[in-house]
PDB file of C-alpha atoms in Angstrom:
ATOM      1  CA  MET A   1     -20.767 -63.169 -34.347  1.00 48.00           C
ATOM      2  CA  ARG A   2     -19.408 -64.301 -30.680  1.00 42.00           C
ATOM      3  CA  HIS A   3     -18.674 -67.812 -32.303  1.00 47.00           C
ATOM      4  CA  LEU A   4     -17.299 -66.404 -35.153  1.00 40.00           C
ATOM      5  CA  ILE A   5     -14.897 -63.983 -33.726  1.00 38.00           C
ATOM      6  CA  SER A   6     -13.942 -66.993 -31.462  1.00 43.00           C
ATOM      7  CA  THR A   7     -13.358 -69.156 -34.514  1.00 43.00           C
ATOM      8  CA  LEU A   8     -10.729 -66.645 -35.998  1.00 40.00           C
ATOM      9  CA  PHE A   9      -9.329 -66.337 -32.800  1.00 40.00           C
ATOM     10  CA  ALA A  10      -8.564 -70.080 -32.571  1.00 43.00           C
ATOM     11  CA  THR A  11      -7.946 -69.781 -36.219  1.00 45.00           C
ATOM     12  CA  ALA A  12      -4.959 -66.686 -35.911  1.00 46.00           C
ATOM     13  CA  ALA A  13      -3.384 -68.395 -33.117  1.00 44.00           C
ATOM     14  CA  LEU A  14      -2.701 -71.880 -35.309  1.00 42.00           C
ATOM     15  CA  THR A  15      -1.635 -69.815 -38.248  1.00 45.00           C
ATOM     16  CA  ALA A  16       0.678 -68.122 -35.669  1.00 44.00           C
ATOM     17  CA  THR A  17       1.845 -71.160 -34.325  1.00 44.00           C
ATOM     18  CA  ALA A  18       2.588 -72.671 -38.136  1.00 44.00           C
ATOM     19  CA  VAL A  19       4.423 -69.946 -39.589  1.00 43.00           C
ATOM     20  CA  CYS A  20       6.623 -68.298 -36.505  1.00 46.00           C
ATOM     21  CA  ALA A  21       9.757 -70.911 -37.192  1.00 48.00           C
ATOM     22  CA  GLN A  22       9.639 -68.870 -41.171  1.00 58.00           C
ATOM     23  CA  ALA A  23       7.892 -65.786 -40.676  1.00 69.00           C
ATOM     24  CA  ALA A  24      10.110 -62.695 -41.412  1.00 93.00           C
ATOM     25  CA  VAL A  25       7.412 -59.938 -41.068  1.00 97.00           C
ATOM     26  CA  TYR A  26       6.195 -59.409 -37.655  1.00 98.00           C
ATOM     27  CA  GLY A  27       3.442 -56.833 -37.603  1.00 98.00           C
ATOM     28  CA  TRP A  28       1.907 -54.866 -34.577  1.00 98.00           C
ATOM     29  CA  ASN A  29      -1.945 -53.074 -33.942  1.00 98.00           C
ATOM     30  CA  TRP A  30      -2.780 -51.110 -31.559  1.00 98.00           C
ATOM     31  CA  ASN A  31      -6.197 -49.565 -30.054  1.00 97.00           C
ATOM     32  CA  PRO A  32      -7.034 -47.810 -26.445  1.00 96.00           C
ATOM     33  CA  SER A  33      -8.418 -50.678 -25.514  1.00 96.00           C
ATOM     34  CA  ASP A  34      -5.369 -52.960 -25.508  1.00 96.00           C
ATOM     35  CA  GLY A  35      -4.141 -50.318 -22.672  1.00 92.00           C
ATOM     36  CA  GLY A  36      -0.170 -50.136 -21.817  1.00 94.00           C
ATOM     37  CA  ALA A  37       0.827 -46.817 -20.135  1.00 97.00           C
ATOM     38  CA  TYR A  38      -1.212 -44.451 -22.662  1.00 97.00           C
ATOM     39  CA  ASN A  39      -2.149 -40.727 -22.218  1.00 96.00           C
ATOM     40  CA  ASP A  40      -3.705 -38.451 -24.580  1.00 97.00           C
ATOM     41  CA  ARG A  41      -2.916 -34.931 -24.053  1.00 97.00           C
ATOM     42  CA  GLY A  42      -0.843 -34.651 -27.042  1.00 97.00           C
ATOM     43  CA  GLY A  43      -4.075 -35.718 -28.647  1.00 98.00           C
ATOM     44  CA  VAL A  44      -5.861 -38.833 -28.909  1.00 98.00           C
ATOM     45  CA  ILE A  45      -4.590 -41.903 -30.507  1.00 99.00           C
ATOM     46  CA  ASN A  46      -7.170 -43.673 -32.839  1.00 98.00           C
ATOM     47  CA  TRP A  47      -4.683 -46.634 -33.470  1.00 99.00           C
ATOM     48  CA  VAL A  48      -0.956 -47.460 -34.664  1.00 99.00           C
ATOM     49  CA  GLN A  49      -0.358 -50.146 -37.377  1.00 98.00           C
ATOM     50  CA  SER A  50       3.348 -51.146 -37.701  1.00 98.00           C
ATOM     51  CA  SER A  51       5.615 -53.392 -39.960  1.00 98.00           C
ATOM     52  CA  PHE A  52       8.702 -54.808 -39.306  1.00 98.00           C
ATOM     53  CA  ASP A  53      10.820 -57.093 -41.850  1.00 98.00           C
ATOM     54  CA  THR A  54      13.580 -58.954 -39.906  1.00 97.00           C
ATOM     55  CA  GLN A  55      16.093 -59.707 -43.550  1.00 96.00           C
ATOM     56  CA  THR A  56      14.653 -56.757 -45.199  1.00 97.00           C
ATOM     57  CA  LYS A  57      15.210 -54.765 -42.114  1.00 98.00           C
ATOM     58  CA  GLN A  58      12.331 -52.449 -43.531  1.00 98.00           C
ATOM     59  CA  LEU A  59      10.044 -50.611 -41.024  1.00 99.00           C
ATOM     60  CA  SER A  60       6.638 -49.587 -41.188  1.00 99.00           C
ATOM     61  CA  TRP A  61       5.131 -46.884 -38.100  1.00 99.00           C
ATOM     62  CA  TYR A  62       1.312 -45.408 -39.123  1.00 99.00           C
ATOM     63  CA  MET A  63      -0.320 -43.841 -35.906  1.00 99.00           C
ATOM     64  CA  ASN A  64      -3.861 -41.993 -36.645  1.00 99.00           C
ATOM     65  CA  PHE A  65      -4.989 -39.235 -34.542  1.00 99.00           C
ATOM     66  CA  GLY A  66      -8.050 -38.179 -33.116  1.00 98.00           C
ATOM     67  CA  GLU A  67      -9.042 -35.083 -31.324  1.00 96.00           C
ATOM     68  CA  VAL A  68      -6.661 -32.958 -28.345  1.00 96.00           C
ATOM     69  CA  PRO A  69      -8.873 -33.352 -25.170  1.00 94.00           C
ATOM     70  CA  ASN A  70     -10.023 -29.814 -24.275  1.00 92.00           C
ATOM     71  CA  ARG A  71      -7.772 -28.151 -26.222  1.00 92.00           C
ATOM     72  CA  PRO A  72      -9.997 -27.466 -29.841  1.00 90.00           C
ATOM     73  CA  LEU A  73      -7.993 -25.215 -31.158  1.00 90.00           C
ATOM     74  CA  LEU A  74      -4.274 -27.668 -30.818  1.00 95.00           C
ATOM     75  CA  LYS A  75      -3.817 -30.709 -33.120  1.00 96.00           C
ATOM     76  CA  THR A  76      -1.511 -32.972 -32.599  1.00 98.00           C
ATOM     77  CA  GLU A  77       1.362 -31.693 -34.448  1.00 98.00           C
ATOM     78  CA  GLY A  78       4.254 -34.845 -33.994  1.00 99.00           C
ATOM     79  CA  PHE A  79       5.969 -37.475 -32.397  1.00 99.00           C
ATOM     80  CA  THR A  80       9.003 -39.348 -31.249  1.00 98.00           C
ATOM     81  CA  LEU A  81       9.305 -43.040 -30.907  1.00 98.00           C
ATOM     82  CA  ALA A  82      12.408 -45.369 -30.130  1.00 98.00           C
ATOM     83  CA  LEU A  83      11.924 -49.591 -30.458  1.00 98.00           C
ATOM     84  CA  THR A  84      12.674 -52.372 -29.096  1.00 97.00           C
ATOM     85  CA  GLY A  85      12.105 -56.542 -29.406  1.00 97.00           C
ATOM     86  CA  GLY A  86      10.348 -56.255 -25.828  1.00 96.00           C
ATOM     87  CA  PRO A  87      12.521 -54.769 -23.535  1.00 94.00           C
ATOM     88  CA  ALA A  88      11.609 -51.085 -22.097  1.00 91.00           C
ATOM     89  CA  MET A  89      13.672 -48.096 -22.480  1.00 87.00           C
ATOM     90  CA  ALA A  90      16.449 -49.010 -20.795  1.00 78.00           C
ATOM     91  CA  GLY A  91      17.184 -45.596 -19.476  1.00 84.00           C
ATOM     92  CA  THR A  92      20.636 -44.582 -21.150  1.00 85.00           C
ATOM     93  CA  GLU A  93      22.031 -44.364 -24.457  1.00 91.00           C
ATOM     94  CA  GLY A  94      24.326 -45.839 -26.960  1.00 92.00           C
ATOM     95  CA  ASN A  95      21.265 -48.843 -27.160  1.00 94.00           C
ATOM     96  CA  LEU A  96      18.635 -47.553 -29.848  1.00 96.00           C
ATOM     97  CA  GLY A  97      17.572 -45.091 -32.109  1.00 98.00           C
ATOM     98  CA  LEU A  98      14.801 -42.014 -31.833  1.00 98.00           C
ATOM     99  CA  PHE A  99      12.855 -40.770 -34.312  1.00 99.00           C
ATOM    100  CA  TYR A 100      11.345 -38.056 -35.247  1.00 99.00           C
ATOM    101  CA  PHE A 101       8.431 -36.937 -36.848  1.00 99.00           C
ATOM    102  CA  ASP A 102       7.719 -33.916 -37.844  1.00 99.00           C
ATOM    103  CA  GLY A 103       4.110 -33.438 -39.310  1.00 98.00           C
ATOM    104  CA  LEU A 104       4.046 -29.180 -39.394  1.00 98.00           C
ATOM    105  CA  SER A 105       3.433 -29.521 -43.124  1.00 97.00           C
ATOM    106  CA  SER A 106       1.028 -32.261 -44.715  1.00 93.00           C
ATOM    107  CA  SER A 107       3.304 -31.462 -48.131  1.00 95.00           C
ATOM    108  CA  SER A 108       6.352 -32.220 -46.838  1.00 97.00           C
ATOM    109  CA  PRO A 109       6.952 -34.493 -43.637  1.00 98.00           C
ATOM    110  CA  LYS A 110      10.509 -35.006 -41.877  1.00 99.00           C
ATOM    111  CA  LEU A 111      12.121 -37.564 -40.330  1.00 99.00           C
ATOM    112  CA  THR A 112      15.436 -37.588 -37.766  1.00 99.00           C
ATOM    113  CA  VAL A 113      17.207 -40.342 -36.385  1.00 99.00           C
ATOM    114  CA  TYR A 114      19.211 -39.722 -32.813  1.00 99.00           C
ATOM    115  CA  GLY A 115      20.661 -41.966 -30.392  1.00 97.00           C
ATOM    116  CA  TYR A 116      18.253 -42.214 -27.626  1.00 96.00           C
ATOM    117  CA  ASN A 117      19.952 -40.335 -24.397  1.00 94.00           C
ATOM    118  CA  GLY A 118      17.552 -42.974 -22.495  1.00 91.00           C
ATOM    119  CA  ARG A 119      15.088 -39.875 -21.307  1.00 92.00           C
ATOM    120  CA  ASN A 120      11.601 -40.020 -22.192  1.00 90.00           C
ATOM    121  CA  ASP A 121      11.751 -35.842 -22.458  1.00 91.00           C
ATOM    122  CA  GLY A 122      12.662 -35.008 -26.234  1.00 94.00           C
ATOM    123  CA  SER A 123      15.910 -33.692 -24.984  1.00 97.00           C
ATOM    124  CA  SER A 124      17.695 -36.942 -27.605  1.00 98.00           C
ATOM    125  CA  TYR A 125      18.048 -34.002 -30.098  1.00 98.00           C
ATOM    126  CA  PHE A 126      20.390 -31.945 -28.381  1.00 98.00           C
ATOM    127  CA  ASP A 127      21.288 -33.823 -25.934  1.00 97.00           C
ATOM    128  CA  GLY A 128      23.082 -37.101 -26.775  1.00 94.00           C
ATOM    129  CA  THR A 129      23.616 -38.691 -22.806  1.00 93.00           C
ATOM    130  CA  CYS A 130      21.638 -39.564 -19.665  1.00 90.00           C
ATOM    131  CA  ASP A 131      23.857 -38.291 -17.160  1.00 89.00           C
ATOM    132  CA  ASN A 132      23.670 -34.769 -15.443  1.00 87.00           C
ATOM    133  CA  ASN A 133      25.784 -33.268 -18.427  1.00 90.00           C
ATOM    134  CA  ILE A 134      24.823 -31.488 -21.434  1.00 93.00           C
ATOM    135  CA  ASN A 135      26.485 -33.538 -24.453  1.00 95.00           C
ATOM    136  CA  ALA A 136      27.025 -33.511 -27.763  1.00 97.00           C
ATOM    137  CA  PRO A 137      23.802 -34.878 -30.111  1.00 98.00           C
ATOM    138  CA  ASP A 138      24.656 -37.979 -32.162  1.00 98.00           C
ATOM    139  CA  GLN A 139      22.871 -36.596 -35.277  1.00 98.00           C
ATOM    140  CA  MET A 140      22.426 -40.631 -37.205  1.00 99.00           C
ATOM    141  CA  PHE A 141      19.774 -39.483 -39.775  1.00 99.00           C
ATOM    142  CA  THR A 142      17.643 -36.563 -41.891  1.00 99.00           C
ATOM    143  CA  SER A 143      15.514 -36.917 -44.142  1.00 99.00           C
ATOM    144  CA  LEU A 144      16.182 -33.656 -45.365  1.00 98.00           C
ATOM    145  CA  GLU A 145      19.776 -34.617 -47.009  1.00 97.00           C
ATOM    146  CA  PRO A 146      20.346 -35.482 -50.070  1.00 96.00           C
ATOM    147  CA  THR A 147      20.832 -38.896 -49.784  1.00 96.00           C
ATOM    148  CA  ALA A 148      17.078 -39.474 -47.521  1.00 98.00           C
ATOM    149  CA  ALA A 149      16.723 -41.780 -50.892  1.00 97.00           C
ATOM    150  CA  SER A 150      18.789 -44.594 -49.773  1.00 97.00           C
ATOM    151  CA  TRP A 151      16.758 -45.189 -46.280  1.00 98.00           C
ATOM    152  CA  VAL A 152      12.804 -43.143 -46.595  1.00 99.00           C
ATOM    153  CA  LEU A 153      10.778 -45.185 -48.104  1.00 98.00           C
ATOM    154  CA  ASP A 154       7.244 -43.133 -47.263  1.00 98.00           C
ATOM    155  CA  LEU A 155       6.526 -40.342 -45.451  1.00 99.00           C
ATOM    156  CA  LYS A 156       3.076 -39.941 -44.716  1.00 98.00           C
ATOM    157  CA  ASN A 157       1.180 -36.932 -43.111  1.00 98.00           C
ATOM    158  CA  GLN A 158      -2.534 -37.792 -44.079  1.00 97.00           C
ATOM    159  CA  ARG A 159      -5.777 -35.681 -43.383  1.00 96.00           C
ATOM    160  CA  GLU A 160      -8.877 -38.430 -42.895  1.00 97.00           C
ATOM    161  CA  ALA A 161     -12.576 -38.381 -44.192  1.00 96.00           C
ATOM    162  CA  ASP A 162     -13.650 -38.465 -40.614  1.00 96.00           C
ATOM    163  CA  ARG A 163     -11.153 -35.067 -39.355  1.00 94.00           C
ATOM    164  CA  SER A 164      -8.192 -37.497 -38.304  1.00 97.00           C
ATOM    165  CA  ARG A 165      -4.260 -36.791 -39.320  1.00 97.00           C
ATOM    166  CA  THR A 166      -2.129 -40.787 -40.552  1.00 99.00           C
ATOM    167  CA  PHE A 167       1.207 -39.923 -39.438  1.00 99.00           C
ATOM    168  CA  GLY A 168       3.819 -42.431 -40.111  1.00 99.00           C
ATOM    169  CA  PHE A 169       6.695 -44.004 -42.324  1.00 99.00           C
ATOM    170  CA  THR A 170       8.378 -46.634 -43.856  1.00 99.00           C
ATOM    171  CA  ILE A 171      12.504 -47.043 -43.755  1.00 99.00           C
ATOM    172  CA  ASP A 172      14.973 -48.812 -45.062  1.00 99.00           C
ATOM    173  CA  ALA A 173      16.319 -49.670 -41.030  1.00 99.00           C
ATOM    174  CA  SER A 174      19.140 -51.389 -41.940  1.00 98.00           C
ATOM    175  CA  HIS A 175      21.117 -47.880 -41.732  1.00 96.00           C
ATOM    176  CA  ILE A 176      20.235 -47.250 -38.423  1.00 98.00           C
ATOM    177  CA  ILE A 177      19.904 -50.971 -37.523  1.00 98.00           C
ATOM    178  CA  ASP A 178      24.118 -51.352 -38.661  1.00 98.00           C
ATOM    179  CA  TYR A 179      24.841 -47.980 -36.885  1.00 98.00           C
ATOM    180  CA  THR A 180      28.063 -47.620 -34.980  1.00 96.00           C
ATOM    181  CA  PRO A 181      26.235 -44.873 -31.716  1.00 96.00           C
ATOM    182  CA  GLU A 182      28.526 -42.142 -30.882  1.00 94.00           C
ATOM    183  CA  TYR A 183      27.876 -43.237 -27.138  1.00 92.00           C
ATOM    184  CA  THR A 184      28.495 -46.443 -25.389  1.00 85.00           C
ATOM    185  CA  THR A 185      28.696 -46.077 -22.170  1.00 72.00           C
ATOM    186  CA  GLY A 186      25.557 -46.949 -21.005  1.00 62.00           C
ATOM    187  CA  GLY A 187      26.432 -50.796 -21.446  1.00 67.00           C
ATOM    188  CA  ALA A 188      23.928 -52.596 -23.263  1.00 78.00           C
ATOM    189  CA  ALA A 189      24.371 -53.122 -27.172  1.00 90.00           C
ATOM    190  CA  TRP A 190      23.517 -51.177 -29.755  1.00 95.00           C
ATOM    191  CA  THR A 191      20.166 -52.754 -31.554  1.00 96.00           C
ATOM    192  CA  GLY A 192      18.742 -49.842 -32.901  1.00 97.00           C
ATOM    193  CA  THR A 193      15.257 -50.270 -33.633  1.00 98.00           C
ATOM    194  CA  GLY A 194      12.998 -53.294 -35.697  1.00 98.00           C
ATOM    195  CA  TYR A 195      11.128 -55.962 -33.414  1.00 98.00           C
ATOM    196  CA  GLY A 196      10.363 -59.546 -33.524  1.00 98.00           C
ATOM    197  CA  SER A 197       8.099 -62.163 -31.956  1.00 97.00           C
ATOM    198  CA  MET A 198       7.732 -59.411 -29.590  1.00 98.00           C
ATOM    199  CA  ILE A 199       7.946 -55.701 -29.236  1.00 98.00           C
ATOM    200  CA  GLY A 200       8.600 -52.673 -26.926  1.00 98.00           C
ATOM    201  CA  ALA A 201       7.705 -48.873 -27.684  1.00 98.00           C
ATOM    202  CA  GLN A 202       8.349 -45.700 -26.262  1.00 97.00           C
ATOM    203  CA  VAL A 203       6.267 -42.950 -28.307  1.00 98.00           C
ATOM    204  CA  ASN A 204       5.823 -39.205 -27.075  1.00 98.00           C
ATOM    205  CA  THR A 205       2.856 -37.652 -28.789  1.00 98.00           C
ATOM    206  CA  TYR A 206       2.784 -33.419 -29.455  1.00 98.00           C
ATOM    207  CA  ALA A 207       0.115 -31.134 -29.900  1.00 98.00           C
ATOM    208  CA  GLY A 208       1.604 -27.549 -30.961  1.00 96.00           C
ATOM    209  CA  LEU A 209       4.712 -28.471 -32.070  1.00 98.00           C
ATOM    210  CA  ASP A 210       7.182 -26.045 -32.584  1.00 98.00           C
ATOM    211  CA  ALA A 211       9.929 -27.728 -35.190  1.00 98.00           C
ATOM    212  CA  GLN A 212      13.161 -25.405 -36.630  1.00 98.00           C
ATOM    213  CA  TYR A 213      16.622 -27.082 -38.028  1.00 99.00           C
ATOM    214  CA  TYR A 214      19.875 -26.099 -38.922  1.00 98.00           C
ATOM    215  CA  THR A 215      20.986 -25.636 -42.424  1.00 98.00           C
ATOM    216  CA  ASN A 216      22.288 -28.993 -42.386  1.00 97.00           C
ATOM    217  CA  GLY A 217      18.631 -30.842 -41.965  1.00 98.00           C
ATOM    218  CA  TYR A 218      18.706 -31.837 -37.835  1.00 99.00           C
ATOM    219  CA  LEU A 219      16.914 -30.358 -35.203  1.00 99.00           C
ATOM    220  CA  LYS A 220      17.531 -27.034 -33.569  1.00 98.00           C
ATOM    221  CA  LYS A 221      14.339 -26.616 -31.260  1.00 98.00           C
ATOM    222  CA  TRP A 222      11.284 -29.658 -30.185  1.00 98.00           C
ATOM    223  CA  GLN A 223       9.126 -28.538 -28.160  1.00 97.00           C
ATOM    224  CA  GLY A 224       5.450 -29.152 -28.000  1.00 95.00           C
ATOM    225  CA  GLY A 225       2.026 -27.388 -26.201  1.00 94.00           C
ATOM    226  CA  LYS A 226       1.072 -30.410 -24.794  1.00 96.00           C
ATOM    227  CA  GLU A 227       2.650 -33.024 -24.481  1.00 97.00           C
ATOM    228  CA  GLY A 228       1.252 -37.094 -24.055  1.00 98.00           C
ATOM    229  CA  SER A 229       2.568 -41.055 -23.997  1.00 97.00           C
ATOM    230  CA  LEU A 230       2.284 -44.203 -25.533  1.00 98.00           C
ATOM    231  CA  SER A 231       5.096 -47.001 -23.726  1.00 97.00           C
ATOM    232  CA  LEU A 232       4.944 -50.717 -23.122  1.00 97.00           C
ATOM    233  CA  ALA A 233       6.827 -53.677 -23.473  1.00 97.00           C
ATOM    234  CA  TYR A 234       6.686 -57.085 -24.182  1.00 98.00           C
ATOM    235  CA  ARG A 235       4.038 -57.212 -26.189  1.00 98.00           C
ATOM    236  CA  PRO A 236       3.367 -60.091 -28.471  1.00 98.00           C
ATOM    237  CA  THR A 237       3.166 -59.206 -32.755  1.00 98.00           C
ATOM    238  CA  LEU A 238       1.202 -61.110 -35.785  1.00 96.00           C
ATOM    239  CA  PRO A 239       4.001 -63.185 -37.926  1.00 94.00           C
ATOM    240  CA  TYR A 240       3.286 -62.901 -41.702  1.00 85.00           C
ATOM    241  CA  THR A 241       4.177 -64.467 -45.066  1.00 67.00           C
ATOM    242  CA  ASN A 242       3.553 -62.776 -47.093  1.00 57.00           C
ATOM    243  CA  PRO A 243       3.754 -58.434 -47.268  1.00 51.00           C
ATOM    244  CA  VAL A 244       1.812 -56.686 -44.769  1.00 49.00           C
ATOM    245  CA  PRO A 245      -0.856 -55.203 -46.471  1.00 51.00           C
ATOM    246  CA  GLU A 246      -0.334 -50.936 -46.051  1.00 53.00           C
ATOM    247  CA  PRO A 247      -1.599 -49.282 -43.036  1.00 50.00           C
ATOM    248  CA  ALA A 248      -4.039 -46.840 -44.793  1.00 45.00           C
ATOM    249  CA  SER A 249      -6.161 -50.247 -46.726  1.00 45.00           C
ATOM    250  CA  LEU A 250      -7.257 -51.838 -43.720  1.00 42.00           C
ATOM    251  CA  LEU A 251     -10.166 -50.985 -40.481  1.00 40.00           C
ATOM    252  CA  LEU A 252      -8.439 -51.161 -38.530  1.00 40.00           C
ATOM    253  CA  LEU A 253     -11.214 -52.335 -35.682  1.00 36.00           C
ATOM    254  CA  GLY A 254      -8.841 -53.530 -33.071  1.00 41.00           C
ATOM    255  CA  GLY A 255      -8.768 -57.014 -31.042  1.00 42.00           C
ATOM    256  CA  GLY A 256     -10.406 -59.835 -32.396  1.00 40.00           C
ATOM    257  CA  LEU A 257     -11.897 -57.519 -35.116  1.00 38.00           C
ATOM    258  CA  GLY A 258      -8.516 -56.380 -36.464  1.00 42.00           C
ATOM    259  CA  ILE A 259      -7.591 -59.535 -36.199  1.00 40.00           C
ATOM    260  CA  ALA A 260     -10.302 -61.357 -38.608  1.00 38.00           C
ATOM    261  CA  GLY A 261      -9.345 -57.959 -41.189  1.00 40.00           C
ATOM    262  CA  LEU A 262      -6.249 -59.219 -41.332  1.00 38.00           C
ATOM    263  CA  ILE A 263      -6.914 -63.138 -41.684  1.00 35.00           C
ATOM    264  CA  ARG A 264      -9.862 -61.633 -44.236  1.00 38.00           C
ATOM    265  CA  ARG A 265      -7.130 -60.349 -46.276  1.00 38.00           C
ATOM    266  CA  ARG A 266      -4.910 -62.588 -46.085  1.00 39.00           C
ATOM    267  CA  ARG A 267      -7.152 -64.926 -47.078  1.00 39.00           C
ATOM    268  CA  LYS A 268      -8.329 -63.196 -50.521  1.00 39.00           C
ATOM    269  CA  SER A 269      -4.687 -62.300 -51.875  1.00 41.00           C
ATOM    270  CA  ALA A 270      -4.364 -66.260 -51.535  1.00 40.00           C
TER     271      ALA A 270
END
């Protein structure tokens, strides 16, 4: 078995090298054994799976959550997300979008996007800048707007057989990448979201979430009873030449077995 895993790793590395120059789609998986600055106070993150098509700008991000440690009556009900092509968050406004995923309703999850103010406290929905003043938020997009179908392709809030919960979305991120931010005083150029051969991410998770909305579909309140986080930078991704499989269809075992599973699926589809 050890020899098999070593062989699979070698095959994956050679395949990645061969297709890197022509890859349009990059995939990335994470589980707790992969490290990063992670705490589970907002709920245990069992796995993350993401893909980004650098040509079509289609972005997928799915997370599976377990229990909230020491709080059996609470459950993870939402998360925020900012993505880069590798670097850690700059800590300034005007360069990234921040996703707010609201999973309070199993039948109608919600997604809003704001200009990220550079602070990892979830405040971007009411404060657009990182200075000591409260400035109007940069309201970018909401899934509650009538034109949401032009950029929202999938919103998922699914309870699994093992009682875990899968949250996530697939979107046309070109709207975010091409966006002109309200604030540009941070100095860093606007990239919006997405990644390539490297990924950086700031995720904040919320258990016991209270999310309320104005009539225009943007957030009026976002507050969690317990909050957790996952922060990482310059993590390598895996290039694909074929479309990435749907997240729910993969058995995410992490590490070498995760790569092995991806290789097996690619062989089957060949």
